[in-house]
Amino acid sequence: MLRIGCIQGIKLKLNNWFLIVLLLFVLAGLSSKITLLFSAVLWHELAHAIAARIAGLKVKEIELLPFGGVAKIDCLNEAGTRSEIFISFAGPVASLTLAACCYLAIQMTTTWQEILLFYYYVNLVLAVFNLLPALPLDGGRVLRAYLTSYYGYKKATTVTIKISRLVSAGLLFGAFWYYLYLNEINLTFIVSGVFIYVASQKEAIITGFRTMRILAGKKAKLTSRGLMPTTHFTVIEQVPVQELIHNFGPNEYYVVLIVQQDKLKYRGMLTETEIWEQLPEKGLHVPIGHFL
């Protein structure tokens, strides 16, 4: 990873995948277009950063990837689904806006046609590609945020990762089709497919850590705010605690009513904080009834 500068206190870095794409541009004789590609990706990511600041979040750095990038935003996963969707959509909207400006300029002038056309396609592809439902792309983040409202963060991430792998396989199959029927090597599809697969694998590894971080942060939020939306679960005492916390999301506090297996009689109640505090000692696979 290569650090290249800083904008308004936000560090800028080039991901190794971006460096590979730049090398491919040079080898393809498109070195004159590198600056345009870089500016389009930077514009896309700055839109994310601005949206994050509007949402009241702190942006630490921007890491530029081949087809977008990652704005390192503090507490993004704890910010709520609406904020994450707003921030994720900001990049594609900014790229589509720039593409529209290029299209209008092409219609209004006869100068710089080649540059404008290239810039138009770069921003259009950047927007469309990032809307694919695959992590770590913007479309994948929007999908995960939406699913989190229904299934909790961990399960939503698991489902989105499976979809990401399907998208990766589709891109690689597209590259194979190009070679088989058109006798062309589509490097864009190959790099994109491999990148999405590798990145989604990384998301799978850190999902557990992020889930625990979300749960741990709720106690501080509730203490500072004094109130928080609450959801109740009724759970049979034999259910492993792991199955329960998979349904916990970042936007609400949870209160769990525990009942007996046979007669469904009330056994007791646990707050999310009580479950979290006992989790290191009891483990994920212990029945929830043992937490009483």
mmCIF file of C-alpha atoms in Angstrom:
data_model
loop_
_atom_site.group_PDB
_atom_site.id
_atom_site.type_symbol
_atom_site.label_atom_id
_atom_site.label_comp_id
_atom_site.label_asym_id
_atom_site.label_seq_id
_atom_site.Cartn_x
_atom_site.Cartn_y
_atom_site.Cartn_z
ATOM 1 C CA MET A 1 0.000 0.000 0.000
ATOM 2 C CA LEU A 2 1.344 3.445 -0.974
ATOM 3 C CA ARG A 3 0.546 6.675 0.869
ATOM 4 C CA ILE A 4 0.292 9.589 -1.571
ATOM 5 C CA GLY A 5 -0.930 12.606 0.385
ATOM 6 C CA CYS A 6 -3.570 14.175 2.600
ATOM 7 C CA ILE A 7 -6.749 16.242 1.964
ATOM 8 C CA GLN A 8 -8.437 18.150 4.809
ATOM 9 C CA GLY A 9 -6.861 15.836 7.346
ATOM 10 C CA ILE A 10 -7.843 12.703 5.408
ATOM 11 C CA LYS A 11 -4.920 10.454 4.444
ATOM 12 C CA LEU A 12 -4.840 9.153 0.860
ATOM 13 C CA LYS A 13 -3.452 5.691 0.061
ATOM 14 C CA LEU A 14 -3.194 3.560 -3.071
ATOM 15 C CA ASN A 15 -4.191 -0.077 -2.626
ATOM 16 C CA ASN A 16 -1.973 -2.705 -4.254
ATOM 17 C CA TRP A 17 -4.865 -3.647 -6.556
ATOM 18 C CA PHE A 18 -5.002 -0.038 -7.786
ATOM 19 C CA LEU A 19 -1.276 -0.147 -8.502
ATOM 20 C CA ILE A 20 -1.849 -3.315 -10.565
ATOM 21 C CA VAL A 21 -4.540 -1.570 -12.620
ATOM 22 C CA LEU A 22 -2.226 1.408 -13.194
ATOM 23 C CA LEU A 23 0.456 -1.021 -14.416
ATOM 24 C CA LEU A 24 -2.048 -2.649 -16.790
ATOM 25 C CA PHE A 25 -2.917 0.803 -18.183
ATOM 26 C CA VAL A 26 0.766 1.480 -18.817
ATOM 27 C CA LEU A 27 1.270 -1.904 -20.513
ATOM 28 C CA ALA A 28 -1.806 -1.277 -22.674
ATOM 29 C CA GLY A 29 -0.375 2.061 -23.836
ATOM 30 C CA LEU A 30 -2.923 4.103 -21.890
ATOM 31 C CA SER A 31 -0.519 5.846 -19.521
ATOM 32 C CA SER A 32 -1.919 9.249 -20.566
ATOM 33 C CA LYS A 33 -5.289 8.209 -19.113
ATOM 34 C CA ILE A 34 -3.920 7.346 -15.656
ATOM 35 C CA THR A 35 -4.501 10.841 -14.250
ATOM 36 C CA LEU A 36 -8.117 10.772 -15.416
ATOM 37 C CA LEU A 37 -8.668 7.341 -13.847
ATOM 38 C CA PHE A 38 -7.084 8.484 -10.595
ATOM 39 C CA SER A 39 -9.187 11.658 -10.423
ATOM 40 C CA ALA A 40 -12.414 9.753 -11.118
ATOM 41 C CA VAL A 41 -11.746 7.278 -8.297
ATOM 42 C CA LEU A 42 -10.702 10.080 -5.940
ATOM 43 C CA TRP A 43 -13.880 12.052 -6.767
ATOM 44 C CA HIS A 44 -15.946 8.941 -6.023
ATOM 45 C CA GLU A 45 -14.325 8.411 -2.631
ATOM 46 C CA LEU A 46 -14.392 12.071 -1.622
ATOM 47 C CA ALA A 47 -18.173 11.910 -2.099
ATOM 48 C CA HIS A 48 -18.262 9.094 0.473
ATOM 49 C CA ALA A 49 -16.120 11.148 2.840
ATOM 50 C CA ILE A 50 -18.316 14.249 2.510
ATOM 51 C CA ALA A 51 -21.464 12.181 3.074
ATOM 52 C CA ALA A 52 -19.865 10.635 6.168
ATOM 53 C CA ARG A 53 -19.063 14.042 7.602
ATOM 54 C CA ILE A 54 -22.629 15.185 6.897
ATOM 55 C CA ALA A 55 -23.770 12.131 8.886
ATOM 56 C CA GLY A 56 -21.552 13.295 11.751
ATOM 57 C CA LEU A 57 -18.823 10.676 11.362
ATOM 58 C CA LYS A 58 -15.055 11.122 11.294
ATOM 59 C CA VAL A 59 -13.131 10.079 8.168
ATOM 60 C CA LYS A 60 -9.596 8.876 8.902
ATOM 61 C CA GLU A 61 -8.301 7.924 5.455
ATOM 62 C CA ILE A 62 -9.237 7.026 1.896
ATOM 63 C CA GLU A 63 -7.790 3.908 0.294
ATOM 64 C CA LEU A 64 -8.137 3.946 -3.489
ATOM 65 C CA LEU A 65 -9.073 0.630 -5.107
ATOM 66 C CA PRO A 66 -9.347 -0.231 -8.817
ATOM 67 C CA PHE A 67 -13.091 0.443 -9.041
ATOM 68 C CA GLY A 68 -13.703 2.849 -6.207
ATOM 69 C CA GLY A 69 -12.106 2.688 -2.827
ATOM 70 C CA VAL A 70 -12.619 2.474 0.899
ATOM 71 C CA ALA A 71 -13.169 5.518 3.052
ATOM 72 C CA LYS A 72 -12.042 4.512 6.552
ATOM 73 C CA ILE A 73 -14.878 5.963 8.636
ATOM 74 C CA ASP A 74 -14.952 5.722 12.428
ATOM 75 C CA CYS A 75 -17.926 3.766 13.825
ATOM 76 C CA LEU A 76 -19.592 3.373 10.404
ATOM 77 C CA ASN A 77 -20.993 -0.051 11.325
ATOM 78 C CA GLU A 78 -22.497 1.440 14.491
ATOM 79 C CA ALA A 79 -23.925 4.484 12.694
ATOM 80 C CA GLY A 80 -27.173 2.823 11.612
ATOM 81 C CA THR A 81 -28.491 1.454 8.356
ATOM 82 C CA ARG A 82 -29.796 4.781 7.025
ATOM 83 C CA SER A 83 -26.448 6.497 7.479
ATOM 84 C CA GLU A 84 -24.556 3.603 5.871
ATOM 85 C CA ILE A 85 -26.926 3.523 2.888
ATOM 86 C CA PHE A 86 -26.652 7.316 2.487
ATOM 87 C CA ILE A 87 -22.851 7.183 2.625
ATOM 88 C CA SER A 88 -22.632 4.183 0.265
ATOM 89 C CA PHE A 89 -24.873 5.733 -2.391
ATOM 90 C CA ALA A 90 -22.922 9.017 -2.349
ATOM 91 C CA GLY A 91 -20.046 7.568 -4.418
ATOM 92 C CA PRO A 92 -22.098 6.179 -7.340
ATOM 93 C CA VAL A 93 -24.263 9.326 -7.407
ATOM 94 C CA ALA A 94 -21.128 11.503 -7.618
ATOM 95 C CA SER A 95 -19.703 9.349 -10.429
ATOM 96 C CA LEU A 96 -22.992 9.422 -12.363
ATOM 97 C CA THR A 97 -23.115 13.208 -11.951
ATOM 98 C CA LEU A 98 -19.618 13.571 -13.393
ATOM 99 C CA ALA A 99 -20.492 11.183 -16.234
ATOM 100 C CA ALA A 100 -23.573 13.279 -17.024
ATOM 101 C CA CYS A 101 -21.449 16.445 -17.105
ATOM 102 C CA CYS A 102 -19.029 14.770 -19.539
ATOM 103 C CA TYR A 103 -21.924 13.642 -21.746
ATOM 104 C CA LEU A 104 -23.320 17.184 -21.904
ATOM 105 C CA ALA A 105 -19.850 18.562 -22.687
ATOM 106 C CA ILE A 106 -19.490 16.047 -25.551
ATOM 107 C CA GLN A 107 -22.758 17.279 -27.041
ATOM 108 C CA MET A 108 -21.832 20.961 -26.673
ATOM 109 C CA THR A 109 -18.230 21.026 -27.920
ATOM 110 C CA THR A 110 -16.039 19.398 -30.533
ATOM 111 C CA THR A 111 -12.790 19.813 -28.594
ATOM 112 C CA TRP A 112 -11.290 17.225 -26.282
ATOM 113 C CA GLN A 113 -13.783 14.653 -27.535
ATOM 114 C CA GLU A 114 -11.522 11.673 -26.904
ATOM 115 C CA ILE A 115 -10.686 12.758 -23.344
ATOM 116 C CA LEU A 116 -14.294 13.591 -22.501
ATOM 117 C CA LEU A 117 -15.534 10.303 -23.930
ATOM 118 C CA PHE A 118 -12.952 8.318 -21.948
ATOM 119 C CA TYR A 119 -13.798 10.235 -18.759
ATOM 120 C CA TYR A 120 -17.494 9.675 -19.402
ATOM 121 C CA TYR A 121 -17.050 5.896 -19.664
ATOM 122 C CA VAL A 122 -14.692 5.730 -16.668
ATOM 123 C CA ASN A 123 -17.208 7.440 -14.384
ATOM 124 C CA LEU A 124 -20.135 5.497 -15.817
ATOM 125 C CA VAL A 125 -18.391 2.153 -15.306
ATOM 126 C CA LEU A 126 -17.249 3.249 -11.838
ATOM 127 C CA ALA A 127 -20.841 4.008 -10.825
ATOM 128 C CA VAL A 128 -22.429 0.905 -12.358
ATOM 129 C CA PHE A 129 -19.732 -1.470 -11.123
ATOM 130 C CA ASN A 130 -19.955 -0.128 -7.568
ATOM 131 C CA LEU A 131 -23.690 -0.749 -7.525
ATOM 132 C CA LEU A 132 -23.135 -4.503 -7.918
ATOM 133 C CA PRO A 133 -24.410 -6.308 -4.774
ATOM 134 C CA ALA A 134 -20.969 -7.480 -3.689
ATOM 135 C CA LEU A 135 -18.686 -6.537 -0.819
ATOM 136 C CA PRO A 136 -16.701 -4.349 -0.496
ATOM 137 C CA LEU A 137 -18.492 -2.417 -3.272
ATOM 138 C CA ASP A 138 -21.102 0.222 -2.461
ATOM 139 C CA GLY A 139 -23.931 -1.982 -3.692
ATOM 140 C CA GLY A 140 -22.811 -4.733 -1.323
ATOM 141 C CA ARG A 141 -22.722 -2.322 1.600
ATOM 142 C CA VAL A 142 -26.213 -1.061 0.784
ATOM 143 C CA LEU A 143 -27.483 -4.644 0.558
ATOM 144 C CA ARG A 144 -25.876 -5.574 3.885
ATOM 145 C CA ALA A 145 -27.253 -2.468 5.585
ATOM 146 C CA TYR A 146 -30.742 -3.281 4.286
ATOM 147 C CA LEU A 147 -30.546 -6.931 5.383
ATOM 148 C CA THR A 148 -29.181 -5.917 8.799
ATOM 149 C CA SER A 149 -32.543 -4.339 9.609
ATOM 150 C CA TYR A 150 -34.146 -7.769 9.317
ATOM 151 C CA TYR A 151 -31.500 -10.350 10.184
ATOM 152 C CA GLY A 152 -28.812 -8.629 12.247
ATOM 153 C CA TYR A 153 -25.331 -7.608 11.157
ATOM 154 C CA LYS A 154 -23.593 -10.987 11.170
ATOM 155 C CA LYS A 155 -26.254 -12.904 9.248
ATOM 156 C CA ALA A 156 -26.669 -10.007 6.814
ATOM 157 C CA THR A 157 -22.921 -10.022 6.162
ATOM 158 C CA THR A 158 -22.915 -13.800 5.668
ATOM 159 C CA VAL A 159 -25.701 -13.588 3.074
ATOM 160 C CA THR A 160 -24.030 -10.650 1.299
ATOM 161 C CA ILE A 161 -20.705 -12.508 1.170
ATOM 162 C CA LYS A 162 -22.422 -15.479 -0.527
ATOM 163 C CA ILE A 163 -23.928 -13.116 -3.100
ATOM 164 C CA SER A 164 -20.507 -11.481 -3.529
ATOM 165 C CA ARG A 165 -18.986 -14.843 -4.417
ATOM 166 C CA LEU A 166 -21.711 -15.392 -7.012
ATOM 167 C CA VAL A 167 -20.940 -11.975 -8.524
ATOM 168 C CA SER A 168 -17.237 -12.861 -8.553
ATOM 169 C CA ALA A 169 -17.975 -16.166 -10.284
ATOM 170 C CA GLY A 170 -20.183 -14.363 -12.811
ATOM 171 C CA LEU A 171 -17.412 -11.925 -13.722
ATOM 172 C CA LEU A 172 -14.857 -14.713 -14.111
ATOM 173 C CA PHE A 173 -17.321 -16.694 -16.235
ATOM 174 C CA GLY A 174 -17.823 -13.551 -18.339
ATOM 175 C CA ALA A 175 -14.051 -13.362 -18.880
ATOM 176 C CA PHE A 176 -14.031 -17.038 -19.893
ATOM 177 C CA TRP A 177 -16.914 -16.424 -22.327
ATOM 178 C CA TYR A 178 -15.049 -13.470 -23.850
ATOM 179 C CA TYR A 179 -12.010 -15.642 -24.455
ATOM 180 C CA LEU A 180 -13.978 -18.650 -25.689
ATOM 181 C CA TYR A 181 -16.307 -16.906 -28.145
ATOM 182 C CA LEU A 182 -14.602 -13.595 -28.925
ATOM 183 C CA ASN A 183 -10.991 -14.747 -28.567
ATOM 184 C CA GLU A 184 -10.278 -11.774 -26.298
ATOM 185 C CA ILE A 185 -8.830 -11.593 -22.792
ATOM 186 C CA ASN A 186 -11.029 -9.295 -20.694
ATOM 187 C CA LEU A 187 -8.623 -8.143 -17.976
ATOM 188 C CA THR A 188 -11.291 -5.942 -16.392
ATOM 189 C CA PHE A 189 -13.558 -8.904 -15.670
ATOM 190 C CA ILE A 190 -10.651 -11.040 -14.445
ATOM 191 C CA VAL A 191 -9.230 -8.403 -12.079
ATOM 192 C CA SER A 192 -12.725 -7.477 -10.847
ATOM 193 C CA GLY A 193 -13.738 -11.081 -10.224
ATOM 194 C CA VAL A 194 -10.562 -11.957 -8.323
ATOM 195 C CA PHE A 195 -10.661 -8.685 -6.378
ATOM 196 C CA ILE A 196 -14.274 -9.190 -5.222
ATOM 197 C CA TYR A 197 -13.590 -12.785 -4.175
ATOM 198 C CA VAL A 198 -10.466 -11.878 -2.162
ATOM 199 C CA ALA A 199 -12.116 -8.832 -0.582
ATOM 200 C CA SER A 200 -15.273 -10.762 0.369
ATOM 201 C CA GLN A 201 -13.087 -13.423 2.024
ATOM 202 C CA LYS A 202 -11.497 -10.685 4.103
ATOM 203 C CA GLU A 203 -14.959 -9.422 5.098
ATOM 204 C CA ALA A 204 -15.852 -12.938 6.249
ATOM 205 C CA ILE A 205 -12.795 -13.043 8.521
ATOM 206 C CA ILE A 206 -13.490 -9.725 10.268
ATOM 207 C CA THR A 207 -17.283 -10.084 10.537
ATOM 208 C CA GLY A 208 -17.140 -11.661 13.987
ATOM 209 C CA PHE A 209 -14.929 -8.886 15.326
ATOM 210 C CA ARG A 210 -17.212 -6.169 13.947
ATOM 211 C CA THR A 211 -20.300 -7.879 15.356
ATOM 212 C CA MET A 212 -18.821 -7.930 18.851
ATOM 213 C CA ARG A 213 -17.724 -4.324 18.492
ATOM 214 C CA ILE A 214 -21.279 -3.282 17.595
ATOM 215 C CA LEU A 215 -22.716 -5.106 20.585
ATOM 216 C CA ALA A 216 -20.106 -3.714 22.959
ATOM 217 C CA GLY A 217 -20.742 -0.155 21.818
ATOM 218 C CA LYS A 218 -24.448 -0.189 22.634
ATOM 219 C CA LYS A 219 -23.952 0.059 26.379
ATOM 220 C CA ALA A 220 -21.995 3.285 25.913
ATOM 221 C CA LYS A 221 -24.636 4.660 23.538
ATOM 222 C CA LEU A 222 -27.488 3.869 25.912
ATOM 223 C CA THR A 223 -25.586 5.418 28.818
ATOM 224 C CA SER A 224 -24.806 8.625 26.924
ATOM 225 C CA ARG A 225 -28.217 9.090 25.284
ATOM 226 C CA GLY A 226 -30.402 7.891 28.112
ATOM 227 C CA LEU A 227 -32.746 6.082 25.718
ATOM 228 C CA MET A 228 -32.641 3.770 22.720
ATOM 229 C CA PRO A 229 -35.262 1.941 20.584
ATOM 230 C CA THR A 230 -35.818 -1.537 22.065
ATOM 231 C CA THR A 231 -36.776 -4.885 20.557
ATOM 232 C CA HIS A 232 -37.985 -7.896 22.555
ATOM 233 C CA PHE A 233 -37.204 -11.523 21.768
ATOM 234 C CA THR A 234 -38.895 -14.547 23.313
ATOM 235 C CA VAL A 235 -36.474 -17.483 23.315
ATOM 236 C CA ILE A 236 -36.676 -21.106 24.430
ATOM 237 C CA GLU A 237 -34.093 -21.746 27.139
ATOM 238 C CA GLN A 238 -32.272 -24.490 25.147
ATOM 239 C CA VAL A 239 -31.414 -22.183 22.229
ATOM 240 C CA PRO A 240 -27.633 -21.504 21.992
ATOM 241 C CA VAL A 241 -26.788 -17.874 22.651
ATOM 242 C CA GLN A 242 -24.960 -17.773 19.306
ATOM 243 C CA GLU A 243 -28.262 -18.176 17.415
ATOM 244 C CA LEU A 244 -29.772 -15.360 19.423
ATOM 245 C CA ILE A 245 -27.062 -12.741 18.996
ATOM 246 C CA HIS A 246 -26.963 -13.382 15.238
ATOM 247 C CA ASN A 247 -30.303 -11.557 15.202
ATOM 248 C CA PHE A 248 -29.002 -8.505 17.052
ATOM 249 C CA GLY A 249 -28.640 -5.362 14.936
ATOM 250 C CA PRO A 250 -26.795 -2.069 15.488
ATOM 251 C CA ASN A 251 -29.791 0.257 15.764
ATOM 252 C CA GLU A 252 -31.769 -1.164 18.671
ATOM 253 C CA TYR A 253 -31.272 -2.437 22.199
ATOM 254 C CA TYR A 254 -32.536 -5.958 22.923
ATOM 255 C CA VAL A 255 -34.403 -7.459 25.878
ATOM 256 C CA VAL A 256 -34.773 -11.246 25.892
ATOM 257 C CA LEU A 257 -37.611 -13.151 27.576
ATOM 258 C CA ILE A 258 -36.650 -16.781 28.255
ATOM 259 C CA VAL A 259 -39.281 -19.534 28.425
ATOM 260 C CA GLN A 260 -39.244 -23.281 29.135
ATOM 261 C CA GLN A 261 -39.075 -25.845 26.343
ATOM 262 C CA ASP A 262 -42.306 -27.789 27.050
ATOM 263 C CA LYS A 263 -44.867 -25.476 28.623
ATOM 264 C CA LEU A 264 -43.361 -22.200 27.415
ATOM 265 C CA LYS A 265 -43.580 -20.845 30.948
ATOM 266 C CA TYR A 266 -41.637 -17.692 31.750
ATOM 267 C CA ARG A 267 -38.212 -18.381 33.283
ATOM 268 C CA GLY A 268 -36.585 -14.992 33.339
ATOM 269 C CA MET A 269 -35.394 -11.936 31.436
ATOM 270 C CA LEU A 270 -31.974 -10.782 30.221
ATOM 271 C CA THR A 271 -30.873 -7.499 28.746
ATOM 272 C CA GLU A 272 -28.416 -7.387 25.883
ATOM 273 C CA THR A 273 -25.797 -5.944 28.246
ATOM 274 C CA GLU A 274 -26.163 -8.879 30.651
ATOM 275 C CA ILE A 275 -25.708 -11.347 27.786
ATOM 276 C CA TRP A 276 -22.662 -9.498 26.510
ATOM 277 C CA GLU A 277 -21.018 -9.328 29.940
ATOM 278 C CA GLN A 278 -21.363 -13.101 30.468
ATOM 279 C CA LEU A 279 -20.387 -14.102 26.932
ATOM 280 C CA PRO A 280 -16.577 -14.292 27.457
ATOM 281 C CA GLU A 281 -17.068 -16.635 30.425
ATOM 282 C CA LYS A 282 -19.872 -18.878 29.124
ATOM 283 C CA GLY A 283 -19.110 -18.924 25.384
ATOM 284 C CA LEU A 284 -21.229 -18.795 22.231
ATOM 285 C CA HIS A 285 -22.561 -22.357 22.264
ATOM 286 C CA VAL A 286 -24.083 -22.383 25.751
ATOM 287 C CA PRO A 287 -27.936 -22.425 25.937
ATOM 288 C CA ILE A 288 -29.379 -19.013 26.735
ATOM 289 C CA GLY A 289 -31.091 -20.449 29.823
ATOM 290 C CA HIS A 290 -27.659 -20.860 31.463
ATOM 291 C CA PHE A 291 -27.241 -17.074 31.393
ATOM 292 C CA LEU A 292 -29.997 -16.591 33.978
#
